[in-house]
PDB file of C-alpha atoms in Angstrom:
ATOM      1  CA  ALA A1272       9.511 -10.165 -13.044  1.00 51.00           C
ATOM      2  CA  GLN A1273       9.465  -7.218 -11.664  1.00 54.00           C
ATOM      3  CA  SER A1274       6.602  -5.100 -12.390  1.00 85.00           C
ATOM      4  CA  VAL A1275       7.350  -1.840 -10.781  1.00 92.00           C
ATOM      5  CA  THR A1276      10.928  -0.448  -9.836  1.00 94.00           C
ATOM      6  CA  GLN A1277      11.332   3.030  -7.965  1.00 96.00           C
ATOM      7  CA  LEU A1278      14.429   3.424  -9.173  1.00 96.00           C
ATOM      8  CA  ASP A1279      16.070   5.337  -5.865  1.00 96.00           C
ATOM      9  CA  SER A1280      15.586   4.108  -2.460  1.00 95.00           C
ATOM     10  CA  HIS A1281      16.316   7.400  -0.953  1.00 97.00           C
ATOM     11  CA  VAL A1282      16.092  10.829  -1.970  1.00 98.00           C
ATOM     12  CA  SER A1283      17.411  14.327   0.061  1.00 98.00           C
ATOM     13  CA  VAL A1284      16.410  17.559  -1.167  1.00 98.00           C
ATOM     14  CA  SER A1285      16.031  20.705   0.709  1.00 98.00           C
ATOM     15  CA  GLU A1286      12.950  23.114   1.803  1.00 98.00           C
ATOM     16  CA  GLY A1287      11.764  24.717  -1.349  1.00 97.00           C
ATOM     17  CA  THR A1288      13.576  23.262  -3.885  1.00 98.00           C
ATOM     18  CA  PRO A1289      11.451  20.722  -6.600  1.00 98.00           C
ATOM     19  CA  VAL A1290      11.454  17.087  -5.526  1.00 98.00           C
ATOM     20  CA  LEU A1291      11.420  13.938  -8.286  1.00 98.00           C
ATOM     21  CA  LEU A1292      10.519  10.672  -7.187  1.00 98.00           C
ATOM     22  CA  ARG A1293      10.770   7.784  -9.832  1.00 98.00           C
ATOM     23  CA  CYS A1294       8.568   4.975 -10.864  1.00 97.00           C
ATOM     24  CA  ASN A1295       9.132   2.829 -13.916  1.00 96.00           C
ATOM     25  CA  TYR A1296       7.003  -0.792 -14.398  1.00 93.00           C
ATOM     26  CA  SER A1297       6.113  -3.471 -17.132  1.00 89.00           C
ATOM     27  CA  SER A1298       2.576  -4.404 -17.927  1.00 81.00           C
ATOM     28  CA  SER A1299       0.972  -6.041 -20.844  1.00 77.00           C
ATOM     29  CA  TYR A1300      -2.066  -4.576 -19.549  1.00 78.00           C
ATOM     30  CA  SER A1301      -3.065  -0.915 -19.778  1.00 80.00           C
ATOM     31  CA  PRO A1302      -2.779   0.009 -15.660  1.00 85.00           C
ATOM     32  CA  SER A1303      -3.385   2.420 -13.859  1.00 89.00           C
ATOM     33  CA  LEU A1304      -1.408   3.011 -11.644  1.00 92.00           C
ATOM     34  CA  PHE A1305      -0.738   5.499  -8.272  1.00 94.00           C
ATOM     35  CA  TRP A1306       1.412   6.914  -5.573  1.00 97.00           C
ATOM     36  CA  TYR A1307       0.750   6.432  -1.863  1.00 97.00           C
ATOM     37  CA  VAL A1308       1.982   8.469   1.198  1.00 97.00           C
ATOM     38  CA  GLN A1309       3.327   7.406   3.846  1.00 94.00           C
ATOM     39  CA  HIS A1310       4.369   8.537   7.278  1.00 93.00           C
ATOM     40  CA  PRO A1311       5.760   7.161  10.288  1.00 87.00           C
ATOM     41  CA  ASN A1312       3.522   5.202  12.351  1.00 82.00           C
ATOM     42  CA  LYS A1313       1.507   5.465   9.857  1.00 86.00           C
ATOM     43  CA  GLY A1314      -0.651   3.398   7.007  1.00 87.00           C
ATOM     44  CA  LEU A1315      -0.222   4.919   3.744  1.00 92.00           C
ATOM     45  CA  GLN A1316      -2.793   7.536   1.937  1.00 94.00           C
ATOM     46  CA  LEU A1317      -3.807   7.949  -1.677  1.00 95.00           C
ATOM     47  CA  LEU A1318      -1.783  11.048  -3.676  1.00 96.00           C
ATOM     48  CA  LEU A1319      -3.251  10.896  -6.683  1.00 95.00           C
ATOM     49  CA  LYS A1320      -3.867   8.012  -9.408  1.00 93.00           C
ATOM     50  CA  TYR A1321      -3.855   7.985 -13.217  1.00 91.00           C
ATOM     51  CA  THR A1322      -6.677   5.551 -14.899  1.00 81.00           C
ATOM     52  CA  SER A1323      -6.285   6.425 -18.501  1.00 76.00           C
ATOM     53  CA  ALA A1324      -7.726   9.598 -18.653  1.00 74.00           C
ATOM     54  CA  ALA A1325      -5.800  12.681 -18.518  1.00 82.00           C
ATOM     55  CA  THR A1326      -1.620  11.799 -18.390  1.00 88.00           C
ATOM     56  CA  LEU A1327      -0.571  14.295 -15.890  1.00 94.00           C
ATOM     57  CA  VAL A1328      -2.463  13.750 -13.174  1.00 95.00           C
ATOM     58  CA  LYS A1329      -2.249  16.560  -9.553  1.00 95.00           C
ATOM     59  CA  GLY A1330      -2.827  15.142  -6.666  1.00 95.00           C
ATOM     60  CA  ILE A1331      -3.014  16.418  -3.278  1.00 94.00           C
ATOM     61  CA  ASN A1332      -0.413  18.673  -1.474  1.00 94.00           C
ATOM     62  CA  GLY A1333       0.784  20.091  -4.995  1.00 96.00           C
ATOM     63  CA  PHE A1334       2.164  16.734  -5.818  1.00 97.00           C
ATOM     64  CA  GLU A1335       2.040  15.797  -9.434  1.00 97.00           C
ATOM     65  CA  ALA A1336       2.656  12.664 -11.902  1.00 97.00           C
ATOM     66  CA  GLU A1337       2.978  12.516 -15.423  1.00 94.00           C
ATOM     67  CA  PHE A1338       2.260   9.502 -16.992  1.00 93.00           C
ATOM     68  CA  LYS A1339       4.778   8.428 -19.673  1.00 93.00           C
ATOM     69  CA  LYS A1340       3.913   4.873 -22.141  1.00 89.00           C
ATOM     70  CA  SER A1341       6.629   5.072 -24.097  1.00 91.00           C
ATOM     71  CA  GLU A1342       9.157   4.825 -21.575  1.00 93.00           C
ATOM     72  CA  THR A1343       6.381   2.917 -19.065  1.00 93.00           C
ATOM     73  CA  SER A1344       8.040   5.794 -16.761  1.00 95.00           C
ATOM     74  CA  PHE A1345       5.248   7.683 -13.897  1.00 96.00           C
ATOM     75  CA  HIS A1346       7.359   9.749 -11.638  1.00 98.00           C
ATOM     76  CA  LEU A1347       6.081  11.900  -8.754  1.00 98.00           C
ATOM     77  CA  THR A1348       7.074  15.320  -9.457  1.00 98.00           C
ATOM     78  CA  LYS A1349       6.565  18.997  -7.300  1.00 98.00           C
ATOM     79  CA  PRO A1350       8.041  22.151  -7.715  1.00 97.00           C
ATOM     80  CA  SER A1351       8.542  22.831  -3.928  1.00 98.00           C
ATOM     81  CA  ALA A1352       9.270  20.781  -1.743  1.00 98.00           C
ATOM     82  CA  HIS A1353       7.865  21.282   2.137  1.00 97.00           C
ATOM     83  CA  MET A1354       9.702  19.793   5.485  1.00 96.00           C
ATOM     84  CA  SER A1355       5.978  17.822   6.112  1.00 95.00           C
ATOM     85  CA  ASP A1356       6.769  16.395   2.392  1.00 97.00           C
ATOM     86  CA  ALA A1357       9.389  13.884   4.308  1.00 97.00           C
ATOM     87  CA  ALA A1358       7.909  10.816   4.566  1.00 97.00           C
ATOM     88  CA  GLU A1359       8.241   6.999   2.489  1.00 96.00           C
ATOM     89  CA  TYR A1360       6.181   6.818  -1.094  1.00 97.00           C
ATOM     90  CA  PHE A1361       5.057   3.905  -2.939  1.00 96.00           C
ATOM     91  CA  CYS A1362       4.772   3.595  -6.530  1.00 97.00           C
ATOM     92  CA  VAL A1363       2.160   0.996  -7.416  1.00 94.00           C
ATOM     93  CA  VAL A1364       0.824  -0.906 -10.286  1.00 90.00           C
ATOM     94  CA  SER A1365      -2.336  -2.757 -11.024  1.00 86.00           C
ATOM     95  CA  VAL A1366      -0.442  -4.960 -13.304  1.00 73.00           C
ATOM     96  CA  LYS A1367      -3.902  -6.968 -14.396  1.00 75.00           C
ATOM     97  CA  PRO A1368      -7.514  -6.104 -14.673  1.00 77.00           C
ATOM     98  CA  VAL A1369      -8.437  -7.512 -10.782  1.00 72.00           C
ATOM     99  CA  ILE A1370      -7.853  -5.404  -7.746  1.00 70.00           C
ATOM    100  CA  ASN A1371      -6.060  -7.784  -5.538  1.00 71.00           C
ATOM    101  CA  ASP A1372      -2.976  -7.795  -8.226  1.00 76.00           C
ATOM    102  CA  MET A1373      -1.473  -4.667  -7.763  1.00 84.00           C
ATOM    103  CA  ARG A1374       2.367  -4.406  -6.934  1.00 88.00           C
ATOM    104  CA  PHE A1375       3.843  -1.835  -4.379  1.00 92.00           C
ATOM    105  CA  GLY A1376       7.239  -0.603  -5.208  1.00 94.00           C
ATOM    106  CA  ALA A1377       9.555  -1.077  -2.697  1.00 94.00           C
ATOM    107  CA  GLY A1378       9.029   2.904  -1.361  1.00 95.00           C
ATOM    108  CA  THR A1379      11.561   5.944  -2.151  1.00 97.00           C
ATOM    109  CA  ARG A1380      11.868   7.884   1.470  1.00 96.00           C
ATOM    110  CA  LEU A1381      12.038  11.626   1.240  1.00 98.00           C
ATOM    111  CA  THR A1382      14.385  13.618   3.464  1.00 97.00           C
ATOM    112  CA  VAL A1383      13.679  17.636   3.230  1.00 97.00           C
ATOM    113  CA  LYS A1384      16.743  18.862   4.425  1.00 97.00           C
ATOM    114  CA  PRO A1385      15.950  22.852   6.258  1.00 95.00           C
TER     115      PRO A1385
ATOM    116  CA  ASN B 693     -15.175   8.982  10.079  1.00 66.00           C
ATOM    117  CA  ALA B 694     -12.935   6.632  11.043  1.00 78.00           C
ATOM    118  CA  GLY B 695     -12.380   4.878   8.170  1.00 94.00           C
ATOM    119  CA  VAL B 696      -9.785   1.296   9.056  1.00 96.00           C
ATOM    120  CA  THR B 697      -9.240   0.827  12.229  1.00 96.00           C
ATOM    121  CA  GLN B 698      -6.810  -2.078  13.305  1.00 97.00           C
ATOM    122  CA  THR B 699      -6.391  -3.605  16.761  1.00 97.00           C
ATOM    123  CA  PRO B 700      -3.451  -3.948  18.217  1.00 97.00           C
ATOM    124  CA  LYS B 701      -0.618  -1.532  16.958  1.00 95.00           C
ATOM    125  CA  PHE B 702       1.855  -3.259  18.551  1.00 96.00           C
ATOM    126  CA  GLN B 703       2.500  -6.830  19.527  1.00 96.00           C
ATOM    127  CA  VAL B 704       5.041  -9.445  20.384  1.00 97.00           C
ATOM    128  CA  LEU B 705       4.132 -13.418  20.279  1.00 97.00           C
ATOM    129  CA  LYS B 706       6.912 -16.055  21.332  1.00 97.00           C
ATOM    130  CA  THR B 707       6.709 -18.538  18.371  1.00 98.00           C
ATOM    131  CA  GLY B 708       4.252 -20.767  18.257  1.00 97.00           C
ATOM    132  CA  GLN B 709       1.448 -18.611  20.051  1.00 97.00           C
ATOM    133  CA  SER B 710      -1.156 -17.819  18.393  1.00 96.00           C
ATOM    134  CA  MET B 711      -3.163 -14.325  17.834  1.00 96.00           C
ATOM    135  CA  THR B 712      -5.865 -12.379  15.816  1.00 98.00           C
ATOM    136  CA  LEU B 713      -5.088  -9.113  13.850  1.00 98.00           C
ATOM    137  CA  GLN B 714      -8.044  -7.413  14.074  1.00 98.00           C
ATOM    138  CA  CYS B 715      -9.234  -5.284  11.058  1.00 98.00           C
ATOM    139  CA  ALA B 716     -12.795  -3.338  11.050  1.00 98.00           C
ATOM    140  CA  GLN B 717     -14.135  -0.394   8.209  1.00 97.00           C
ATOM    141  CA  ASP B 718     -16.826   1.641   8.030  1.00 96.00           C
ATOM    142  CA  MET B 719     -17.425   2.877   5.235  1.00 95.00           C
ATOM    143  CA  ASN B 720     -19.899   0.028   3.318  1.00 95.00           C
ATOM    144  CA  HIS B 721     -16.836  -0.919   1.444  1.00 95.00           C
ATOM    145  CA  GLU B 722     -17.066  -4.534  -0.849  1.00 93.00           C
ATOM    146  CA  TYR B 723     -13.361  -4.928  -0.987  1.00 94.00           C
ATOM    147  CA  MET B 724     -11.310  -5.522   1.884  1.00 96.00           C
ATOM    148  CA  SER B 725      -7.416  -7.214   2.315  1.00 96.00           C
ATOM    149  CA  TRP B 726      -3.821  -7.703   4.952  1.00 97.00           C
ATOM    150  CA  TYR B 727      -0.630  -6.740   3.637  1.00 96.00           C
ATOM    151  CA  ARG B 728       2.608  -6.829   5.610  1.00 97.00           C
ATOM    152  CA  GLN B 729       5.604  -4.707   5.172  1.00 94.00           C
ATOM    153  CA  ASP B 730       9.111  -5.680   5.110  1.00 93.00           C
ATOM    154  CA  PRO B 731      11.870  -3.582   4.585  1.00 87.00           C
ATOM    155  CA  GLY B 732      12.996  -2.614   0.816  1.00 83.00           C
ATOM    156  CA  MET B 733       9.797  -4.329  -0.689  1.00 84.00           C
ATOM    157  CA  GLY B 734       6.543  -2.952  -0.671  1.00 87.00           C
ATOM    158  CA  LEU B 735       3.874  -3.931   0.727  1.00 93.00           C
ATOM    159  CA  ARG B 736       3.137  -8.232   0.261  1.00 94.00           C
ATOM    160  CA  LEU B 737      -0.507  -9.109   0.061  1.00 93.00           C
ATOM    161  CA  ILE B 738      -1.723 -11.986   1.712  1.00 96.00           C
ATOM    162  CA  HIS B 739      -5.340 -12.698   1.751  1.00 96.00           C
ATOM    163  CA  TYR B 740      -8.336 -10.355  -0.022  1.00 94.00           C
ATOM    164  CA  SER B 741     -11.806 -10.493   0.002  1.00 95.00           C
ATOM    165  CA  VAL B 742     -14.510  -9.419  -2.420  1.00 93.00           C
ATOM    166  CA  GLY B 743     -17.509  -9.780  -0.059  1.00 93.00           C
ATOM    167  CA  ALA B 744     -18.879 -11.245   2.981  1.00 94.00           C
ATOM    168  CA  GLY B 745     -18.106 -15.174   3.117  1.00 95.00           C
ATOM    169  CA  ILE B 746     -15.773 -14.728   0.446  1.00 95.00           C
ATOM    170  CA  THR B 747     -12.061 -14.855   0.052  1.00 96.00           C
ATOM    171  CA  ASP B 748      -8.970 -16.074  -1.125  1.00 93.00           C
ATOM    172  CA  GLN B 749      -5.065 -15.913  -0.776  1.00 93.00           C
ATOM    173  CA  GLY B 750      -2.714 -13.338  -1.961  1.00 91.00           C
ATOM    174  CA  GLU B 751       1.004 -13.525  -3.061  1.00 89.00           C
ATOM    175  CA  VAL B 752       2.365 -14.739   0.732  1.00 95.00           C
ATOM    176  CA  PRO B 753      -0.571 -16.240   2.080  1.00 96.00           C
ATOM    177  CA  ASN B 754       1.567 -19.184   4.240  1.00 96.00           C
ATOM    178  CA  GLY B 755       0.771 -19.583   8.029  1.00 96.00           C
ATOM    179  CA  TYR B 756      -2.539 -17.201   8.047  1.00 97.00           C
ATOM    180  CA  ASN B 757      -5.651 -17.375   7.798  1.00 97.00           C
ATOM    181  CA  VAL B 758      -8.940 -15.036   7.347  1.00 97.00           C
ATOM    182  CA  SER B 759     -12.161 -14.762   7.510  1.00 96.00           C
ATOM    183  CA  ARG B 760     -15.370 -12.246   7.146  1.00 97.00           C
ATOM    184  CA  SER B 761     -18.554 -13.459   8.028  1.00 96.00           C
ATOM    185  CA  THR B 762     -19.776  -8.861   7.814  1.00 96.00           C
ATOM    186  CA  THR B 763     -19.661  -6.297   5.218  1.00 96.00           C
ATOM    187  CA  GLU B 764     -17.558  -4.542   8.020  1.00 97.00           C
ATOM    188  CA  ASP B 765     -14.493  -6.932   9.735  1.00 97.00           C
ATOM    189  CA  PHE B 766     -11.517  -8.370   8.247  1.00 98.00           C
ATOM    190  CA  PRO B 767      -9.659 -10.217  10.561  1.00 98.00           C
ATOM    191  CA  LEU B 768      -6.526 -11.871  10.028  1.00 98.00           C
ATOM    192  CA  ARG B 769      -5.075 -14.914  11.767  1.00 98.00           C
ATOM    193  CA  LEU B 770      -1.784 -16.562  12.798  1.00 96.00           C
ATOM    194  CA  LEU B 771      -1.574 -19.486  13.069  1.00 92.00           C
ATOM    195  CA  SER B 772       1.751 -20.967  15.190  1.00 96.00           C
ATOM    196  CA  ALA B 773       3.983 -17.761  15.137  1.00 97.00           C
ATOM    197  CA  ALA B 774       7.101 -17.606  13.225  1.00 97.00           C
ATOM    198  CA  PRO B 775      10.072 -15.351  13.898  1.00 97.00           C
ATOM    199  CA  SER B 776       9.987 -15.010   9.670  1.00 96.00           C
ATOM    200  CA  GLN B 777       6.289 -12.914  10.179  1.00 97.00           C
ATOM    201  CA  THR B 778       7.402 -10.486  11.895  1.00 97.00           C
ATOM    202  CA  SER B 779       6.750  -7.891  10.110  1.00 97.00           C
ATOM    203  CA  VAL B 780       3.845  -4.957   9.800  1.00 96.00           C
ATOM    204  CA  TYR B 781       0.681  -6.116   9.076  1.00 97.00           C
ATOM    205  CA  PHE B 782      -1.814  -3.164   6.820  1.00 96.00           C
ATOM    206  CA  CYS B 783      -5.414  -3.672   6.366  1.00 97.00           C
ATOM    207  CA  ALA B 784      -7.058  -2.171   3.078  1.00 96.00           C
ATOM    208  CA  SER B 785     -10.220  -1.621   2.331  1.00 96.00           C
ATOM    209  CA  SER B 786     -11.740  -0.861  -0.852  1.00 94.00           C
ATOM    210  CA  TYR B 787     -14.847   0.163  -2.370  1.00 92.00           C
ATOM    211  CA  SER B 788     -14.793  -2.035  -5.464  1.00 89.00           C
ATOM    212  CA  THR B 789     -13.433  -4.556  -6.644  1.00 85.00           C
ATOM    213  CA  SER B 790     -12.589  -2.384 -10.030  1.00 86.00           C
ATOM    214  CA  PRO B 791      -8.317  -2.185 -10.019  1.00 83.00           C
ATOM    215  CA  ASP B 792      -8.680   1.761 -10.306  1.00 84.00           C
ATOM    216  CA  SER B 793     -10.636   1.565  -7.267  1.00 88.00           C
ATOM    217  CA  PRO B 794      -7.243   3.128  -4.686  1.00 90.00           C
ATOM    218  CA  LEU B 795      -7.202   1.771  -1.997  1.00 93.00           C
ATOM    219  CA  HIS B 796      -7.796   2.616   2.639  1.00 95.00           C
ATOM    220  CA  PHE B 797      -5.518   1.790   4.410  1.00 94.00           C
ATOM    221  CA  GLY B 798      -5.787   1.206   8.545  1.00 95.00           C
ATOM    222  CA  ASN B 799      -2.755   2.613  10.415  1.00 93.00           C
ATOM    223  CA  GLY B 800      -0.901  -0.440  11.120  1.00 94.00           C
ATOM    224  CA  THR B 801       0.009  -3.613  13.622  1.00 96.00           C
ATOM    225  CA  ARG B 802       3.484  -3.591  14.802  1.00 96.00           C
ATOM    226  CA  LEU B 803       3.833  -7.384  15.358  1.00 97.00           C
ATOM    227  CA  THR B 804       7.148  -9.200  16.494  1.00 97.00           C
ATOM    228  CA  VAL B 805       7.651 -12.864  16.993  1.00 97.00           C
ATOM    229  CA  THR B 806      10.888 -13.748  19.449  1.00 97.00           C
TER     230      THR B 806
END
């Protein structure tokens, strides 16, 4: 069973317009949720995480995400895209209370047009 | 502050050859892990370790071997390379084994098996 689904494999926006990257998850356990970003030929870098505190989570570089339990979603947003935001983004969910069972989404490639 | 260091960055092997991918972290992290990244599949866990002398299998362990003799190092061995092992490999570490602990990634090793 799919534990985490990123609904778009590719998103293209113009510089200065909003960004929305969508992630749905399934878990019988109260999950921890993360967004990571991967720039070309680099490792993944943590953008933000949710761990059962505030449902709206602010991350680095102006990104934020909202945990909606009723919709089992954890969408990533940014009000205004920059060229430097072009990268691959991964939604990650811990489906059990153990670190070795984190499930990665397939990734969303964000393109930013000038 | 080096973080997680992986070597080599690129490697080409012939079918049947063996090799070791190196991973070292200088953050005194308890947890270390190896993932492989394949197009459209996100990252999948190969092996992990919760401390020196302790290792266990992840989702896709076949064909790989690990050991952890020190806190800092966690090498991944390919016993007899196969074309199906062509992938990008990432080492990641975390300060604890709690599921809400973020992962710190190396920059990856791109392996091609011909």
